[in-house]
XYZ file of C-alpha atoms in Angstrom:
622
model
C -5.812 14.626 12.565
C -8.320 11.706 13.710
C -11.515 12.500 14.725
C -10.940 10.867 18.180
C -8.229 12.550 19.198
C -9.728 16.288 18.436
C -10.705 17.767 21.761
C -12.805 21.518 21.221
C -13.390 23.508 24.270
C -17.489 25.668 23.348
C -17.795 28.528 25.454
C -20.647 31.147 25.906
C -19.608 34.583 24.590
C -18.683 36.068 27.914
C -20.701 38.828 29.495
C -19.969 42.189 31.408
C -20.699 41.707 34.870
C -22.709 44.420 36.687
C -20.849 43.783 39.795
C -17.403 44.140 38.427
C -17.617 47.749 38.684
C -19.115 47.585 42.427
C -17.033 48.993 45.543
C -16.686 45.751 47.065
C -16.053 44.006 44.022
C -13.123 46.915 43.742
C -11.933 46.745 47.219
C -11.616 42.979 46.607
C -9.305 43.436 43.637
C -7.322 46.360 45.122
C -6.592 43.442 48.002
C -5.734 40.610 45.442
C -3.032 43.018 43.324
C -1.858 45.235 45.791
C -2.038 43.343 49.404
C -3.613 46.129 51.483
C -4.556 49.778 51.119
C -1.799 50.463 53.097
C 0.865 50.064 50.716
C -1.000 52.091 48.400
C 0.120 56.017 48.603
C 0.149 58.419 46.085
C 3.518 58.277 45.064
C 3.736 54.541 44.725
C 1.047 55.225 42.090
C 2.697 58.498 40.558
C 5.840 56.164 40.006
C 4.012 53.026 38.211
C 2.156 55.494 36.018
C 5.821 57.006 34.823
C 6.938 53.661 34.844
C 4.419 52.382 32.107
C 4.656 55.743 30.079
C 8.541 55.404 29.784
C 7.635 52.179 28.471
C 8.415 49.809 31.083
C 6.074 47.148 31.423
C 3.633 46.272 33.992
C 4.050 44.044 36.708
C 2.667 40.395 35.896
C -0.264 38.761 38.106
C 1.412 35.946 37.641
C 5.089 36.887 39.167
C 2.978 38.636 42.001
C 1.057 35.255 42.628
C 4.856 32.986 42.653
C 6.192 35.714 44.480
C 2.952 35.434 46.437
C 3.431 32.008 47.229
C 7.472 31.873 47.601
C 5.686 34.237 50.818
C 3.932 31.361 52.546
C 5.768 29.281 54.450
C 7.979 25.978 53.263
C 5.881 24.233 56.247
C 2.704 25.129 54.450
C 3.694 24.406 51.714
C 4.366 20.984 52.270
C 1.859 20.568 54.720
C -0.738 21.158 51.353
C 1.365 19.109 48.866
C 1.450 16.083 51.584
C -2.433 16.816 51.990
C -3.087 16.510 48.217
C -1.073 13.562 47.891
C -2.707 11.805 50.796
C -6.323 12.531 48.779
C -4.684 11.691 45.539
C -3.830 7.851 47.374
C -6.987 7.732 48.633
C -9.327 8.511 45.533
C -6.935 6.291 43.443
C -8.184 3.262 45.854
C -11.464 4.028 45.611
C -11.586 3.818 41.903
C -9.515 0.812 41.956
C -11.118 -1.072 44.257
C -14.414 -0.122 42.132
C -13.051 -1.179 38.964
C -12.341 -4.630 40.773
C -16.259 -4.780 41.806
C -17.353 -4.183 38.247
C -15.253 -6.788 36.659
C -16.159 -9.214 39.332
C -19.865 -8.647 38.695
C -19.172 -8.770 34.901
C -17.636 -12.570 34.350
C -20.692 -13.424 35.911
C -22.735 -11.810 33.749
C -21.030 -13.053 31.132
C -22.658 -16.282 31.361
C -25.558 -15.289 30.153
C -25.310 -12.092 28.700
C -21.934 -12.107 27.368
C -22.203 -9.041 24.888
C -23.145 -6.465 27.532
C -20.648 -8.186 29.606
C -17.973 -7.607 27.405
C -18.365 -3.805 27.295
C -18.281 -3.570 31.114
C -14.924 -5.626 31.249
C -11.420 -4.327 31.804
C -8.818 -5.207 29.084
C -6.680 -6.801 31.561
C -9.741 -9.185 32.946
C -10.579 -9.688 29.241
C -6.725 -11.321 28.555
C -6.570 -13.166 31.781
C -9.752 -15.302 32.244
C -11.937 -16.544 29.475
C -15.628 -14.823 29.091
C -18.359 -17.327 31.037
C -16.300 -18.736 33.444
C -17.567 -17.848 36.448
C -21.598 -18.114 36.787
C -24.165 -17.971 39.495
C -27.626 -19.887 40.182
C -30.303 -19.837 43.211
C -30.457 -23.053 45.114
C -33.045 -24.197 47.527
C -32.631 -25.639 50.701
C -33.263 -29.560 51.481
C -36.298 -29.760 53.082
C -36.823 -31.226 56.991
C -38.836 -34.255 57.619
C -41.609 -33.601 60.327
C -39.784 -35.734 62.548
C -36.448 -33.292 62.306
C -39.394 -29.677 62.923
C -40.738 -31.789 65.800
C -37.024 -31.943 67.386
C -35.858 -28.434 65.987
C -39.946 -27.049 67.758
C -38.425 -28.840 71.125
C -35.712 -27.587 71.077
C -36.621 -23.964 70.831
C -39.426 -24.491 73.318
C -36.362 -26.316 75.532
C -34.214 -22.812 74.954
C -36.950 -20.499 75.823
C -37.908 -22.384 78.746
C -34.744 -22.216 79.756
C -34.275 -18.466 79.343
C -37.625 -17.822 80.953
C -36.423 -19.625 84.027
C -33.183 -17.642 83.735
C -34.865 -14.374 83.461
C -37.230 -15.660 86.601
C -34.213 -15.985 88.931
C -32.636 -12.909 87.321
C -36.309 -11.174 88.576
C -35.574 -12.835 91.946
C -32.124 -12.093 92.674
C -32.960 -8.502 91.301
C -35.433 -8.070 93.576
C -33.467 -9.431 96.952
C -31.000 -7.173 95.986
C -33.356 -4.690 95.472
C -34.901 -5.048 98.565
C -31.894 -5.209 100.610
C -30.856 -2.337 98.732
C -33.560 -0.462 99.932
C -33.232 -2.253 103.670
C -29.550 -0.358 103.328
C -30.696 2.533 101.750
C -32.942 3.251 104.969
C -31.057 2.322 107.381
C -28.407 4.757 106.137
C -30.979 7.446 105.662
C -32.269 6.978 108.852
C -28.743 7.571 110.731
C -28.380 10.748 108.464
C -31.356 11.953 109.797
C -30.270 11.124 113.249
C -27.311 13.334 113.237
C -29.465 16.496 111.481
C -31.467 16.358 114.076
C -28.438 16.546 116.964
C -27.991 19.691 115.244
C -25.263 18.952 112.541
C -25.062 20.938 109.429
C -25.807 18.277 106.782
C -24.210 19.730 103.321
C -22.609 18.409 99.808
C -19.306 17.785 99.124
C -17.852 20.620 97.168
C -15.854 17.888 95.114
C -18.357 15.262 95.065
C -21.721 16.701 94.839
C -23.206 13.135 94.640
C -21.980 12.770 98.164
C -23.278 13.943 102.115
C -21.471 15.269 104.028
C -21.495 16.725 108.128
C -19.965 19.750 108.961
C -18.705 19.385 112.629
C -15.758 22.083 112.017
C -15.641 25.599 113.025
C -16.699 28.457 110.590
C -14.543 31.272 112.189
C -11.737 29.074 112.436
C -8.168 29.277 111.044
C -8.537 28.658 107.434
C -6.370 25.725 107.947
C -8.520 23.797 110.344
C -11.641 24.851 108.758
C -11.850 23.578 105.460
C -10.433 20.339 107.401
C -14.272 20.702 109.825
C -15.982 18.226 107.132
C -16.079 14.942 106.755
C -18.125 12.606 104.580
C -21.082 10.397 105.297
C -20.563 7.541 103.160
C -22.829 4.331 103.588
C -21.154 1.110 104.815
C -21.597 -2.169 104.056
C -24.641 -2.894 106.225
C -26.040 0.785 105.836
C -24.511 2.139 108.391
C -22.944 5.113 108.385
C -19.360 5.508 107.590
C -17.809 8.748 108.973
C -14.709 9.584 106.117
C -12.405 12.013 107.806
C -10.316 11.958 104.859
C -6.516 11.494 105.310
C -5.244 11.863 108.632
C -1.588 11.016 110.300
C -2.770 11.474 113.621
C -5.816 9.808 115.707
C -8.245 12.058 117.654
C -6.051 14.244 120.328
C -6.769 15.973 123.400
C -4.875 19.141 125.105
C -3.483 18.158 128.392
C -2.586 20.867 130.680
C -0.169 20.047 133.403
C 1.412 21.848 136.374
C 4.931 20.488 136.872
C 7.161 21.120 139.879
C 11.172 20.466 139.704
C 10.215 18.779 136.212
C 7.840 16.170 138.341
C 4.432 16.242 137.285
C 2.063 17.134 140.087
C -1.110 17.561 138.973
C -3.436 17.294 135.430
C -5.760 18.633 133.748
C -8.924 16.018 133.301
C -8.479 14.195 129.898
C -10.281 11.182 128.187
C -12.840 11.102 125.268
C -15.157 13.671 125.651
C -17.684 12.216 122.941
C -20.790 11.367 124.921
C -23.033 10.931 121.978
C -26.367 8.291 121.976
C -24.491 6.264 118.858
C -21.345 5.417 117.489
C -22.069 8.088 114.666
C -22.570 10.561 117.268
C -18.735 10.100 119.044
C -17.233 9.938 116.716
C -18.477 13.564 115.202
C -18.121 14.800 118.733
C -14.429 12.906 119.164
C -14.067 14.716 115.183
C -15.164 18.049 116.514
C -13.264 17.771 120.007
C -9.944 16.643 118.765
C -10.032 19.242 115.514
C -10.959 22.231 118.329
C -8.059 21.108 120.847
C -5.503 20.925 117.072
C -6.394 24.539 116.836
C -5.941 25.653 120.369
C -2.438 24.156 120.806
C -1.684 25.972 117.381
C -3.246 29.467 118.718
C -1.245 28.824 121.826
C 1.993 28.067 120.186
C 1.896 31.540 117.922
C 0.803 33.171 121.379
C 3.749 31.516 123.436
C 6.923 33.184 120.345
C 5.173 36.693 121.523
C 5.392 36.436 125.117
C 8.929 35.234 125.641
C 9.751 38.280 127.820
C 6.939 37.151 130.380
C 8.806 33.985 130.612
C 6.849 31.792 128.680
C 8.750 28.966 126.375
C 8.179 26.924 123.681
C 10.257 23.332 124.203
C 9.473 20.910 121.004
C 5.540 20.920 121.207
C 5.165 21.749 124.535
C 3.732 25.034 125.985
C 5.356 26.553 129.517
C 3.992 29.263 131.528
C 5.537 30.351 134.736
C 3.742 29.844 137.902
C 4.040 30.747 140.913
C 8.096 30.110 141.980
C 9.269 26.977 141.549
C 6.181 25.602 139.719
C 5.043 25.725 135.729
C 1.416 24.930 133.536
C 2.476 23.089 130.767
C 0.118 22.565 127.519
C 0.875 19.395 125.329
C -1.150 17.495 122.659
C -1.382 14.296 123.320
C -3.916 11.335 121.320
C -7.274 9.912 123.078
C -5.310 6.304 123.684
C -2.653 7.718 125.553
C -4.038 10.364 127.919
C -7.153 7.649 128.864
C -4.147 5.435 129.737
C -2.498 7.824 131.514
C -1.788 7.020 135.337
C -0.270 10.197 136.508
C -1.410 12.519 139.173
C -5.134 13.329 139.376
C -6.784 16.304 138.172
C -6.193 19.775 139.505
C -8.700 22.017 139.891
C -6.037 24.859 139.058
C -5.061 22.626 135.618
C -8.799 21.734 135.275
C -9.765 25.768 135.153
C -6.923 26.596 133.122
C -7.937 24.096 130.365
C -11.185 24.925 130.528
C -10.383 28.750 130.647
C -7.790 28.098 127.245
C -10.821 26.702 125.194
C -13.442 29.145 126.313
C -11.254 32.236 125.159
C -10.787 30.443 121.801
C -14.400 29.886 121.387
C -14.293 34.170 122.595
C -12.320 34.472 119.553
C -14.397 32.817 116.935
C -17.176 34.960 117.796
C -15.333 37.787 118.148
C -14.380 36.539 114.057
C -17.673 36.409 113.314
C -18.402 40.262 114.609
C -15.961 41.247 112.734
C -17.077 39.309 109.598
C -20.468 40.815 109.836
C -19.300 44.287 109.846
C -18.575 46.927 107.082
C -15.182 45.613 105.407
C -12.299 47.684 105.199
C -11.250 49.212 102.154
C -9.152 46.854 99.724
C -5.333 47.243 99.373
C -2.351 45.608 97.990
C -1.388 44.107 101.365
C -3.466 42.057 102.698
C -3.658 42.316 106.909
C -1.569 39.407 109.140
C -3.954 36.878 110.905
C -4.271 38.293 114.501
C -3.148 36.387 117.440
C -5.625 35.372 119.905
C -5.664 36.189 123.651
C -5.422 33.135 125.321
C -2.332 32.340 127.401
C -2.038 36.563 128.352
C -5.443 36.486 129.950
C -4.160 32.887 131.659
C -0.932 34.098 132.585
C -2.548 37.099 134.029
C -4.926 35.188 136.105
C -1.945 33.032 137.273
C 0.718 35.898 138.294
C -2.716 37.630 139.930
C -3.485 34.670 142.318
C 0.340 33.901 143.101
C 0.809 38.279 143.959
C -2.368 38.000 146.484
C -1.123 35.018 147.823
C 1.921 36.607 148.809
C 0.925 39.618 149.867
C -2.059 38.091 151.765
C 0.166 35.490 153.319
C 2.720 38.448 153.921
C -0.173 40.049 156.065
C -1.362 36.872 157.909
C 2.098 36.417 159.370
C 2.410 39.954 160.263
C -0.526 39.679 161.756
C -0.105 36.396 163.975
C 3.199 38.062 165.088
C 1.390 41.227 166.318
C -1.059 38.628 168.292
C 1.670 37.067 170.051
C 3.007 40.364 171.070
C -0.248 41.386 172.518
C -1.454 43.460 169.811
C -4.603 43.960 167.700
C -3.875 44.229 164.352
C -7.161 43.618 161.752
C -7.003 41.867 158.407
C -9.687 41.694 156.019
C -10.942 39.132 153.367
C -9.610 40.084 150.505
C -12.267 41.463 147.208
C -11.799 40.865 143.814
C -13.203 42.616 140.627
C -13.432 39.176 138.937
C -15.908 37.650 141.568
C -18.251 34.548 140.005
C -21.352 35.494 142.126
C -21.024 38.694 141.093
C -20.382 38.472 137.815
C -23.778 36.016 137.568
C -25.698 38.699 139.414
C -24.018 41.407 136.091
C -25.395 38.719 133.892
C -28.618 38.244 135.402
C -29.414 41.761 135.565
C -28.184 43.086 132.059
C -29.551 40.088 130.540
C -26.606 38.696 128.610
C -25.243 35.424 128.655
C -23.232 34.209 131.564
C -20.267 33.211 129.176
C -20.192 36.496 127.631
C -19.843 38.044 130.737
C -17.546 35.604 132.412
C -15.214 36.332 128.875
C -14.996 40.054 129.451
C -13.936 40.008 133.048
C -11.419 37.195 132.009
C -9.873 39.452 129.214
C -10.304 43.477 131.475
C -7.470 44.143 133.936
C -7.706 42.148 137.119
C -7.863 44.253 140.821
C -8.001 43.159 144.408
C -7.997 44.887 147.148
C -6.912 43.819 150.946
C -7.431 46.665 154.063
C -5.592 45.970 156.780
C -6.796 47.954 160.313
C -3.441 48.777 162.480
C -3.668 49.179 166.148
C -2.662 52.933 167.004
C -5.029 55.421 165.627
C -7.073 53.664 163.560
C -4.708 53.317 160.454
C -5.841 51.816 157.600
C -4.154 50.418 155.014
C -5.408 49.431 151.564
C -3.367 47.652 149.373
C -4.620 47.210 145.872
C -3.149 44.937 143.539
C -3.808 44.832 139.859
C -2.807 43.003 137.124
C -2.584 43.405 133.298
C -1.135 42.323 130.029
C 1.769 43.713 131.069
C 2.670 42.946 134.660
C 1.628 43.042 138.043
C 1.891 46.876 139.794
C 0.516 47.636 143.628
C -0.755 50.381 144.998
C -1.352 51.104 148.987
C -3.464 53.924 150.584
C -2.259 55.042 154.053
C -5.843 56.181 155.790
C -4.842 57.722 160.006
C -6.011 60.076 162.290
C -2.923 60.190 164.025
C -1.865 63.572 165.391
C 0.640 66.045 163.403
C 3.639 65.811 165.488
C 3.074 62.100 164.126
C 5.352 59.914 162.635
C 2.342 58.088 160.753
C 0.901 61.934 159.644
C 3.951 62.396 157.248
C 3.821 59.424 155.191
C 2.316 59.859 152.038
C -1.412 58.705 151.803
C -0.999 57.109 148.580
C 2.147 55.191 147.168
C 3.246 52.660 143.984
C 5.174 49.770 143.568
C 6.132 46.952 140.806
C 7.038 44.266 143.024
C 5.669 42.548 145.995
C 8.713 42.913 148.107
C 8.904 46.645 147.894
C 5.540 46.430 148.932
C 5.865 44.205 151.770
C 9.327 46.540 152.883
C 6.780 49.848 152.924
C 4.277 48.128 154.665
C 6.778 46.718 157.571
C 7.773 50.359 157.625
C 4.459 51.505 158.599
C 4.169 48.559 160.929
C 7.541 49.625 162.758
C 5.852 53.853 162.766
C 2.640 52.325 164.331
C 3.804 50.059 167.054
C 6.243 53.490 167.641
C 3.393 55.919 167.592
C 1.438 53.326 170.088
C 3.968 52.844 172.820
C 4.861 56.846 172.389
C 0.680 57.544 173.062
C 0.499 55.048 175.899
C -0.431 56.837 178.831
C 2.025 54.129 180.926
C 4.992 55.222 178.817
C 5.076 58.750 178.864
C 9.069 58.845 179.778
C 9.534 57.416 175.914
C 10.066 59.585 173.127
C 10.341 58.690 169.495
C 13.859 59.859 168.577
C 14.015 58.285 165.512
C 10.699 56.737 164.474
C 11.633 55.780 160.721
C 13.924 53.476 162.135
C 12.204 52.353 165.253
C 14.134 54.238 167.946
C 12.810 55.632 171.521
C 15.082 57.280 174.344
C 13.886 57.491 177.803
C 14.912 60.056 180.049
C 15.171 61.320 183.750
C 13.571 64.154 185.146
C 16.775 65.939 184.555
C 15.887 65.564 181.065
C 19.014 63.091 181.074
C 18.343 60.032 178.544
C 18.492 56.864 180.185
C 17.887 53.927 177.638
C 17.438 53.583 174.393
C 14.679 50.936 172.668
C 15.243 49.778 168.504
C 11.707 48.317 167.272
C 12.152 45.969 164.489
C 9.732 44.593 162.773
C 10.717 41.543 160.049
C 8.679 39.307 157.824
C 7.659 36.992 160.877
C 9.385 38.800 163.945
C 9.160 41.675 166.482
C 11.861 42.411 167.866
C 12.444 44.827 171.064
C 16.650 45.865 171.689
C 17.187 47.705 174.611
C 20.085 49.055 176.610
C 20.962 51.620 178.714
C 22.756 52.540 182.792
C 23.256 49.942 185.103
C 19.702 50.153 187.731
C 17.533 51.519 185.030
C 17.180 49.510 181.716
C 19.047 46.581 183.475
C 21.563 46.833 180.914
C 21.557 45.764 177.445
C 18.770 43.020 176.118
C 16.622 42.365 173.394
C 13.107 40.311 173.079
C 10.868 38.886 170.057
C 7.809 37.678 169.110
C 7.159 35.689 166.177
C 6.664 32.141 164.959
C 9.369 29.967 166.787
C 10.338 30.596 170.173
C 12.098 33.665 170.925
C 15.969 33.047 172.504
C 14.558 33.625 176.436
C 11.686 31.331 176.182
C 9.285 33.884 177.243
C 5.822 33.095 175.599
C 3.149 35.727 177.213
C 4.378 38.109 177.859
C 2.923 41.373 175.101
C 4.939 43.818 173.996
C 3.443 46.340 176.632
C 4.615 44.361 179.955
C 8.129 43.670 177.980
C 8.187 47.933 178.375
C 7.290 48.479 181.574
C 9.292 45.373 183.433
C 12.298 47.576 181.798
C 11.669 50.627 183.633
C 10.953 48.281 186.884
C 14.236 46.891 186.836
């Protein structure tokens, strides 16, 4: 065998290791033959140990480690042999691309030393190009006249002039800008500080914390419309202030309550822009804070209005209607800035004026009543979470309304009743009405418990309204106290009968206190009581003791003789806006049959002065 081709392989004797025999060095190997400790057990081991003593031999390491590795995946697998591969490629490059550096720098070498040259030198170089072939040497460059350094010096002192004066405007233009920058930068800082000091919450973006930003939202609003309550403050060209509202697909807008009659607007609420700021900056945050407050009432109104169709309130597209009195309605509409300042309808109402301004003060009522609630102990957590309440603002509204049009009617009621006893010559007293929601006396509450006036003037809007009217009649001092009172709900009435008539009195058996739902039962009862008094008064007169009430309830008196023989009959009827006297009776006494009235037109014999007294007596005359 040649001595080149004998390869030996001189290893140290080997040596025990101390830590072959350690427990980690053991719990290491049990893992490499056996895979875990769990799939060793006693009998696995009982059965190998019969296995090698019937002469069976013992499992190979080297079957375990194929079997070991037909385990790992075929993606693995060639996920590795691709990975060796693609370093196999690579280090193969390497060395050829070094080989090709050392038999570049070798033919040149070989110039001069060709021996050592030689030993460096690939076979295949060594066949292909003969040995000094390729050489190197160290030139020096021609050397400049002084007349080509002069030109070369003037030019470089050309170039840096040149870039001195470049840098110089660059300076210049640097510092205008800079300047003007700051001019800006003022200017814009300036305005921000103008609107902090109006009282704006000044704040950072929560997605651009590099940004301002004015808060002219509402904290205790619907979530909806508050997280829409900020805008940004972004500078403008000039400096100035640039109030980003974000994306919008309406302009500002306004609420515009109207009160319509036969679907003819007759009167509006007053509209326009109510941004009165100093600045431009300043409207528009109050237009901004306006428009987003009157977006939330129409939206509070609307879920009110789907509750409350049973009170007669409907929702038609956008609009809002609330019935008023009977042939009238309050609508609510959103309408934009342009269009309600270009508005040439009616002119404001001081009914539509109060309800608009009522609508936004109970909203405002509601945020704080939010933030009350806020402040207080939470309520325990569970799985559901609680509905958004609706706000009270079109009930208390409504109520207000369907309050003023029962007075009214009731009071009107009474003021007819009582010109109609005047023209029949009688004396019958109405007083001015009282009201628990007075203004001078609510001031006066405010005043002397301290609170603020809109506090106060919120509670008596949202409590139960009640006024009272007493009307004096003529006979016995009767007194009658009609109390009206309106909730949530409806409208109920409730009259107190107060007399010192006699007990043999038709007026003594009525009952002192009665109820009623509607106006026109009430106004039935109290023409009842009318028709009893004017009975119990011409029964008392000392004139007309020959009258007796037969049937007072329904306005009847006899007359009779001294015989005790009836003579005539009189029917009292009293209406809405007539008294009327029937009489009849023998030919020489009651003159026959005839009737009289008093009320607002002319009664049918043209008789204008004559009271309801003299109309008596000329009977018995006749």
């Amino acid at each position: 065998m040649d001595s080149d081709q004998l390869q030996l392989s001189l290893r140290a004797w080997p040596r025990q290791n101390s830590d072959s025999e350690s427990l980690p060095f053991l719990i290491s190997r049990i893992n490499a033959q056996r895979g875990s400790f769990r799939n060793v057990t006693e009998q696995s081991l009982e059965e190998e140990i019969r296995a090698q003593e019937a002469g069976e031999a013992a499992p190979d390491r080297d079957n375990d480690e194929a079997v070991s590795k037909s385990e790992i995946p075929k993606s693995r697998r060639e996920e590795l042999i691709a990975g060796r591969e693609e370093i196999m490629k690579q280090l193969n490059q390497a060395q050829t691309e070094c080989a090709y550096a050392l038999d570049f720098v070798s033919l040149i070498l070989s110039k001069h030393t060709p021996r050592q040259a030689e030993i460096a030198m690939s076979l295949v170089l060594k066949q292909s190009v003969p040995m000094g072939s390729l050489g190197a040497e160290m030139t020096q460059l021609p050397q400049k006249s002084p007349l080509q350094r002069q030109d070369d010096q003037l030019v470089s002192t050309g170039w840096k002039l040149q870039s001195l004066n470049a840098t110089a405007d660059s300076l210049l233009r640097s510092a205008t800008r800079l300047e003007r920058e700051m001019e800006e930068e003022a200017k814009y800082w300036e305005q921000v500080l103008a609107i902090k000091e109006k009282g704006w919450s000044i704040c950072r973006l929560p997605r651009e914390r590099h940004t301002l930003g004015v808060r002219y939202g509402f904290a205790e609003a619907a979530p909806s419309f508050r997280d829409r309550g900020l805008a940004a403050l972004r500078r403008g060209e000039n400096g100035e202030v640039d109030l980003d509202l974000g994306i919008r697909t309406t302009g500002p807008q306004v609420l515009r309550v109207r009160i319509q009659k036969g679907g003819q607007t007759v009167a509006s609420s007053i509209m326009g822009d109510r941004g009165t700021g100093e600045d431009e900056n300043q409207q528009s945050i109050l237009r901004a804070r306006n428009s987003i407050f009157d977006e939330e009432l129409h939206h509070e109104l609307y879920r009110e209005a789907r509750i409350m169709a049973n009170r007669g309130v409907r929702c038609v597209g956008d609009t809002i209607r609330l019935p008023f009195e009977s042939d009238e309605e309050v609508v609510f509409d959103l309408v934009s800035i342009d269009e309600s300042q270009s508005d040439d309808g009616p002119k404001s109402d001081s009914i539509a004026h109060a309800v608009s301004l009522t609508s936004r003060l109970l909203l405002s009522n509601s945020h704080r009543q939010n933030l009350q609630r806020r402040s207080q102990v939470p309520a325990p957590l569970t799985e559901r979470r609680p509905p958004r309440q609706i706000y009270a603002i079109l009930r208390p509204i409504l109520a207000q309304l369907q309050h003023r049009e029962a007075l009214g009617s009731v009071q009107n009621a009474l003021r007819t009743l009582q010109s109609v006893h005047k023209q029949a010559g009688l004396v019958m007293t109405l007083k001015n009405p009282t009201s628990s929601f007075d203004l001078s006396r609510i001031v006066n509450t405010a005043k002397e418990t301290h609170s603020p006036l809109p506090n106060t003037l919120i509670n008596s809007l949202t409590l139960p309204l009640t006024s009272s009217i007493v009307t004096v009649l003529p006979t016995y001092a009767t007194t009658l106290t009609t109390q009206i009172r309106t909730h949530f709900l409806g409208t109920d009435y409730r009259l107190a009968v107060s007399t010192s008539a006699p007990p043999d009195s038709a007026l003594s058996t009525v009952p002192r206190e009665s109820h009623f739902t509607s106006s026109s039962d009430l106004e039935d009862y109290i023409l009842h009581l009318v028709t009893l008094d004017i009975v119990s008064l011409v029964v008392s007169h000392p004139s007309m003791s020959s009258w007796s009430a037969t049937s007072p309830h329904i306005g009847l008196l006899t007359r009779s003789n001294a015989n005790d023989e009836k003579t005539g009959a009189l029917v009292i009827r009293v209406s809405q806006d007539e008294i009327e006297l029937r009489w009849s009776g023998k030919a020489g006494e009651l003159g026959g049959q005839g009737f009289h009235s008093w009320g607002s037109e002319k009664n049918s014999e043209g008789e204008k002065t004559a009271g309801l007294f003299e109309v008596i007596e000329s009977l018995g005359s006749r």
